[in-house]
Short mmCIF file of C-alpha atoms and ligand atoms in Angstrom, two decimals:
data_model
loop_
_atom_site.label_atom_id
_atom_site.label_comp_id
_atom_site.label_asym_id
_atom_site.label_seq_id
_atom_site.Cartn_x
_atom_site.Cartn_y
_atom_site.Cartn_z
CA UNK A 6 10.28 -30.46 0.21
CA UNK A 7 10.42 -27.09 -1.50
CA UNK A 8 12.25 -24.22 0.11
CA UNK A 9 9.82 -21.37 0.72
CA UNK A 10 10.76 -18.28 -1.27
CA UNK A 11 11.16 -15.13 0.78
CA UNK A 12 8.34 -12.71 0.01
CA UNK A 13 9.45 -9.53 -1.72
CA UNK A 14 9.99 -6.31 0.16
CA UNK A 15 7.02 -4.01 0.26
CA UNK A 16 5.93 -1.49 -2.32
CA UNK A 17 4.90 1.83 -0.83
CA UNK A 18 2.59 3.98 -2.93
CA UNK A 19 2.97 7.52 -1.63
CA UNK A 20 -0.31 8.72 -3.08
CA UNK A 21 -0.59 11.91 -1.05
CA UNK A 22 -2.91 14.50 -2.65
CA UNK A 23 -0.03 16.98 -3.06
CA UNK A 24 2.05 14.37 -4.88
CA UNK A 25 -0.86 13.30 -7.09
CA UNK A 26 -1.70 16.88 -8.02
CA UNK A 27 1.89 17.67 -8.94
CA UNK A 28 2.15 14.41 -10.88
CA UNK A 29 -0.99 15.27 -12.86
CA UNK A 30 0.66 18.55 -13.84
CA UNK A 31 3.79 16.63 -14.92
CA UNK A 32 1.71 14.33 -17.09
CA UNK A 33 0.11 17.24 -18.97
CA UNK A 34 1.65 17.44 -22.44
CA UNK A 35 1.39 21.26 -22.22
CA UNK A 36 3.76 21.39 -19.22
CA UNK A 37 7.10 22.85 -20.29
CA UNK A 38 10.65 21.96 -19.27
CA UNK A 39 10.98 24.47 -16.43
CA UNK A 40 7.76 23.49 -14.69
CA UNK A 41 8.34 19.78 -15.34
CA UNK A 42 11.73 19.96 -13.61
CA UNK A 43 10.36 21.91 -10.67
CA UNK A 44 7.50 19.45 -10.21
CA UNK A 45 9.83 16.44 -10.41
CA UNK A 46 12.04 18.01 -7.75
CA UNK A 47 9.10 18.80 -5.46
CA UNK A 48 7.65 15.29 -5.80
CA UNK A 49 11.07 13.83 -5.04
CA UNK A 50 11.22 15.71 -1.74
CA UNK A 51 7.77 14.44 -0.81
CA UNK A 52 8.72 10.88 -1.79
CA UNK A 53 11.92 11.16 0.25
CA UNK A 54 9.80 12.02 3.30
CA UNK A 55 8.11 8.61 2.86
CA UNK A 56 11.18 6.64 1.79
CA UNK A 57 13.26 7.93 4.70
CA UNK A 58 10.57 7.42 7.32
CA UNK A 59 12.54 4.55 8.92
CA UNK A 60 15.87 6.37 9.29
CA UNK A 61 17.29 5.82 12.73
CA UNK A 62 17.51 8.57 15.31
CA UNK A 63 19.33 8.68 18.64
CA UNK A 64 18.65 11.11 21.50
CA UNK A 65 21.29 13.79 21.92
CA UNK A 66 21.51 16.40 24.61
CA UNK A 67 20.83 19.92 23.33
CA UNK A 68 20.02 23.21 24.96
CA UNK A 69 17.08 25.26 23.76
CA UNK A 70 16.76 28.86 25.01
CA UNK A 71 14.65 27.36 27.84
CA UNK A 72 15.96 23.93 28.76
CA UNK A 73 18.66 21.32 28.31
CA UNK A 74 17.25 17.95 27.35
CA UNK A 75 17.52 15.11 24.85
CA UNK A 76 16.29 15.46 21.26
CA UNK A 77 16.33 13.00 18.33
CA UNK A 78 19.15 13.34 15.83
CA UNK A 79 19.78 11.19 12.75
CA UNK A 80 22.06 8.25 13.46
CA UNK A 81 22.71 4.79 12.06
CA UNK A 82 24.12 4.12 8.62
CA UNK A 83 25.12 7.06 6.49
CA UNK A 84 23.18 7.64 3.29
CA UNK A 85 23.91 7.47 -0.42
CA UNK A 86 21.67 8.75 -3.19
CA UNK A 87 22.29 6.97 -6.49
CA UNK A 88 20.79 8.49 -9.62
CA UNK A 89 20.08 6.42 -12.70
CA UNK A 90 21.09 8.77 -15.52
CA UNK A 91 19.73 10.79 -16.97
CA UNK A 92 16.27 11.25 -15.50
CA UNK A 93 17.08 10.09 -11.95
CA UNK A 94 19.45 13.01 -11.54
CA UNK A 95 16.62 15.50 -11.07
CA UNK A 96 15.39 13.46 -8.08
CA UNK A 97 18.79 13.03 -6.41
CA UNK A 98 19.61 16.72 -6.94
CA UNK A 99 16.42 17.71 -5.12
CA UNK A 100 16.86 15.18 -2.31
CA UNK A 101 20.43 16.15 -1.48
CA UNK A 102 19.00 19.38 -0.05
CA UNK A 103 17.21 17.30 2.59
CA UNK A 104 20.21 15.13 3.42
CA UNK A 105 23.23 17.30 2.58
CA UNK A 106 25.75 14.85 4.09
CA UNK A 107 24.64 12.04 1.73
CA UNK A 108 27.13 10.90 -0.87
CA UNK A 109 25.84 10.77 -4.44
CA UNK A 110 26.52 8.07 -7.00
CA UNK A 111 25.65 7.91 -10.69
CA UNK A 112 24.79 4.95 -12.88
CA UNK A 113 24.48 5.69 -16.59
CA UNK A 114 21.98 3.51 -18.44
CA UNK A 115 19.87 4.05 -21.50
CA UNK A 116 17.16 1.81 -22.81
CA UNK A 117 17.78 0.46 -26.31
CA UNK A 118 14.70 1.62 -28.26
CA UNK A 119 14.45 -1.68 -30.19
CA UNK A 120 15.16 -4.30 -27.53
CA UNK A 121 14.08 -2.16 -24.53
CA UNK A 122 17.10 -3.65 -22.73
CA UNK A 123 19.28 -1.32 -20.64
CA UNK A 124 22.70 -0.38 -22.02
CA UNK A 125 25.24 0.60 -19.37
CA UNK A 126 27.62 3.49 -20.14
CA UNK A 127 28.78 4.87 -16.78
CA UNK A 128 29.11 4.07 -13.10
CA UNK A 129 30.65 6.09 -10.31
CA UNK A 130 29.71 5.13 -6.77
CA UNK A 131 30.87 6.16 -3.30
CA UNK A 132 33.72 3.84 -2.25
CA UNK A 133 32.05 3.05 1.05
CA UNK A 134 28.69 2.15 -0.56
CA UNK A 135 28.61 -1.13 1.44
CA UNK A 136 28.31 0.85 4.67
CA UNK A 137 25.57 3.18 3.46
CA UNK A 138 21.81 3.05 3.10
CA UNK A 139 21.26 3.54 -0.60
CA UNK A 140 18.31 5.33 -2.22
CA UNK A 141 18.23 4.71 -5.97
CA UNK A 142 16.34 7.36 -7.92
CA UNK A 143 14.66 7.05 -11.31
CA UNK A 144 11.30 8.63 -12.11
CA UNK A 145 10.20 5.78 -14.41
CA UNK A 146 9.89 2.06 -13.63
CA UNK A 147 8.64 0.61 -16.93
CA UNK A 148 9.87 -2.85 -18.01
CA UNK A 149 12.10 -2.80 -14.92
CA UNK A 150 15.24 -3.60 -16.90
CA UNK A 151 17.05 -0.38 -15.97
CA UNK A 152 16.23 -0.62 -12.27
CA UNK A 153 17.27 -4.30 -12.09
CA UNK A 154 20.59 -3.53 -13.82
CA UNK A 155 21.29 -0.50 -11.61
CA UNK A 156 20.54 -2.42 -8.42
CA UNK A 157 22.80 -5.26 -9.60
CA UNK A 158 25.61 -2.74 -10.19
CA UNK A 159 25.11 -1.51 -6.64
CA UNK A 160 25.11 -5.01 -5.17
CA UNK A 161 28.24 -5.91 -7.15
CA UNK A 162 29.86 -2.89 -5.50
CA UNK A 163 28.84 -4.20 -2.07
CA UNK A 164 25.64 -2.27 -1.34
CA UNK A 165 23.44 -4.12 1.12
CA UNK A 166 20.61 -1.79 2.00
CA UNK A 167 18.83 -0.46 -1.08
CA UNK A 168 15.50 1.30 -1.67
CA UNK A 169 14.24 2.20 -5.12
CA UNK A 170 12.40 5.51 -5.50
CA UNK A 171 10.31 6.15 -8.58
CA UNK A 172 7.59 8.58 -9.55
CA UNK A 173 5.68 6.35 -12.00
CA UNK A 174 5.67 2.56 -11.93
CA UNK A 175 3.71 -0.19 -13.65
CA UNK A 176 2.87 -3.64 -12.30
CA UNK A 177 5.15 -5.35 -14.89
CA UNK A 178 8.20 -3.36 -13.79
CA UNK A 179 7.48 -3.85 -10.10
CA UNK A 180 7.20 -7.62 -10.63
CA UNK A 181 10.50 -7.73 -12.54
CA UNK A 182 12.34 -5.82 -9.78
CA UNK A 183 10.78 -7.93 -7.05
CA UNK A 184 11.75 -11.16 -8.83
CA UNK A 185 15.37 -10.08 -9.33
CA UNK A 186 15.84 -8.18 -6.06
CA UNK A 187 13.24 -9.27 -3.50
CA UNK A 188 15.13 -7.45 -0.75
CA UNK A 189 14.66 -4.02 -2.34
CA UNK A 190 11.73 -1.93 -1.17
CA UNK A 191 10.08 0.28 -3.79
CA UNK A 192 8.64 3.70 -3.01
CA UNK A 193 6.59 5.16 -5.85
CA UNK A 194 4.12 8.00 -6.27
CA UNK A 195 1.68 5.94 -8.29
CA UNK A 196 1.19 2.72 -10.23
CA UNK A 197 -0.06 3.29 -13.76
CA UNK A 198 -2.05 0.92 -15.95
CA UNK A 199 0.74 -0.71 -17.95
CA UNK A 200 3.06 -0.44 -20.95
CA UNK A 201 2.29 0.27 -24.59
CA UNK A 202 3.88 -1.62 -27.53
CA UNK A 203 6.98 0.61 -27.34
CA UNK A 204 7.51 -0.02 -23.63
CA UNK A 205 6.18 3.39 -22.58
CA UNK A 206 4.11 3.75 -19.46
CA UNK A 207 0.41 4.54 -20.11
CA UNK A 208 -1.13 6.90 -19.41
CA UNK A 209 2.34 7.93 -18.20
CA UNK A 210 4.08 11.23 -18.82
CA UNK A 211 6.19 10.45 -21.89
CA UNK A 212 9.97 10.22 -21.93
CA UNK A 213 11.07 11.60 -18.58
CA UNK A 214 14.66 12.35 -19.64
CA UNK A 215 13.56 14.22 -22.75
CA UNK A 216 10.99 16.23 -20.81
CA UNK A 217 13.49 17.14 -18.07
CA UNK A 218 16.31 18.09 -20.41
CA UNK A 219 14.28 19.34 -23.39
CA UNK A 220 15.93 16.93 -25.79
CA UNK A 221 12.84 16.27 -27.90
C1 PRP B 11 14.13 5.87 -18.86
C2 PRP B 11 13.87 6.01 -17.38
C3 PRP B 11 14.40 4.71 -16.84
C4 PRP B 11 14.08 3.74 -17.94
C5 PRP B 11 12.88 2.95 -17.53
O1 PRP B 11 15.46 6.14 -19.14
O2 PRP B 11 14.46 7.14 -16.81
O3 PRP B 11 15.79 4.72 -16.56
O4 PRP B 11 13.78 4.52 -19.11
O5 PRP B 11 12.60 1.96 -18.45
P1 PRP B 11 12.70 0.41 -18.10
O6 PRP B 11 12.07 0.23 -16.77
O7 PRP B 11 11.94 -0.21 -19.23
O8 PRP B 11 14.15 0.03 -18.12
P2 PRP B 11 16.00 6.23 -20.64
O9 PRP B 11 16.50 4.91 -21.10
O10 PRP B 11 14.96 6.89 -21.52
O11 PRP B 11 17.27 7.14 -20.50
P3 PRP B 11 17.37 8.71 -20.14
O12 PRP B 11 16.97 8.88 -18.70
O13 PRP B 11 18.80 9.01 -20.37
O14 PRP B 11 16.46 9.46 -21.09
N1 URA B 12 11.08 5.64 -19.86
C1 URA B 12 10.43 6.83 -19.87
O1 URA B 12 11.07 7.89 -19.77
N2 URA B 12 9.09 6.83 -20.00
C2 URA B 12 8.39 5.72 -20.10
O2 URA B 12 7.14 5.80 -20.21
C3 URA B 12 9.05 4.48 -20.09
C4 URA B 12 10.40 4.48 -19.96
#
């Protein structure tokens, strides 16, 4: 008898017209650093709205100018935003405005241009990461190597509740993450066609880190 494999957590495609319009502007090769950053931040806020839809709330008694009654307030596990450096930082920086009490972690990874494998160079996570709901941010899910490595770093540190937030994904990367981490839900703005011979997403938006930081 074979043990049934647990089916992977869901993939949510947050293809709201506002997100898609802003993403089209990001894709445009004419879009400069300033606008690219602003758009990435705005899309991240809209994605966070979707990714954080299942946060718990508990009724608390409050007094409006007219009445004292119960209103929902955030409760449950505290939050952590974990940025995959460099490009994920723009997303976490935007999202922390929505959830100012969240702790922020950083995982430094770059993709070797020849092997396309992630190379780890930094990790600094909240000490109580095991008790927090973690939202990992990286605009690009390409081969999936970086996301898989980052999520493994988080699990090794004790994290138990992890969602991955990306702006662009491809089916290959999603499959790789789901195979390695079937418990991790993915929230993405859109799923592009696939990867080119250099591991870049097509039609894509180019190198997200370079476009955010103006390094090319
Ligand atoms: C980009 C991107 C992801 C990774 C995705 O980072 O931000 O982290 O590539 O590719 P993968 O799914 O094939 O692993 P990059 O390595 O260019 O580093 P950077 O953000 O510092 O520019
Ligand atoms: N990383 C990027 O920044 N862009 C891609 O298209 C693929 C990986």
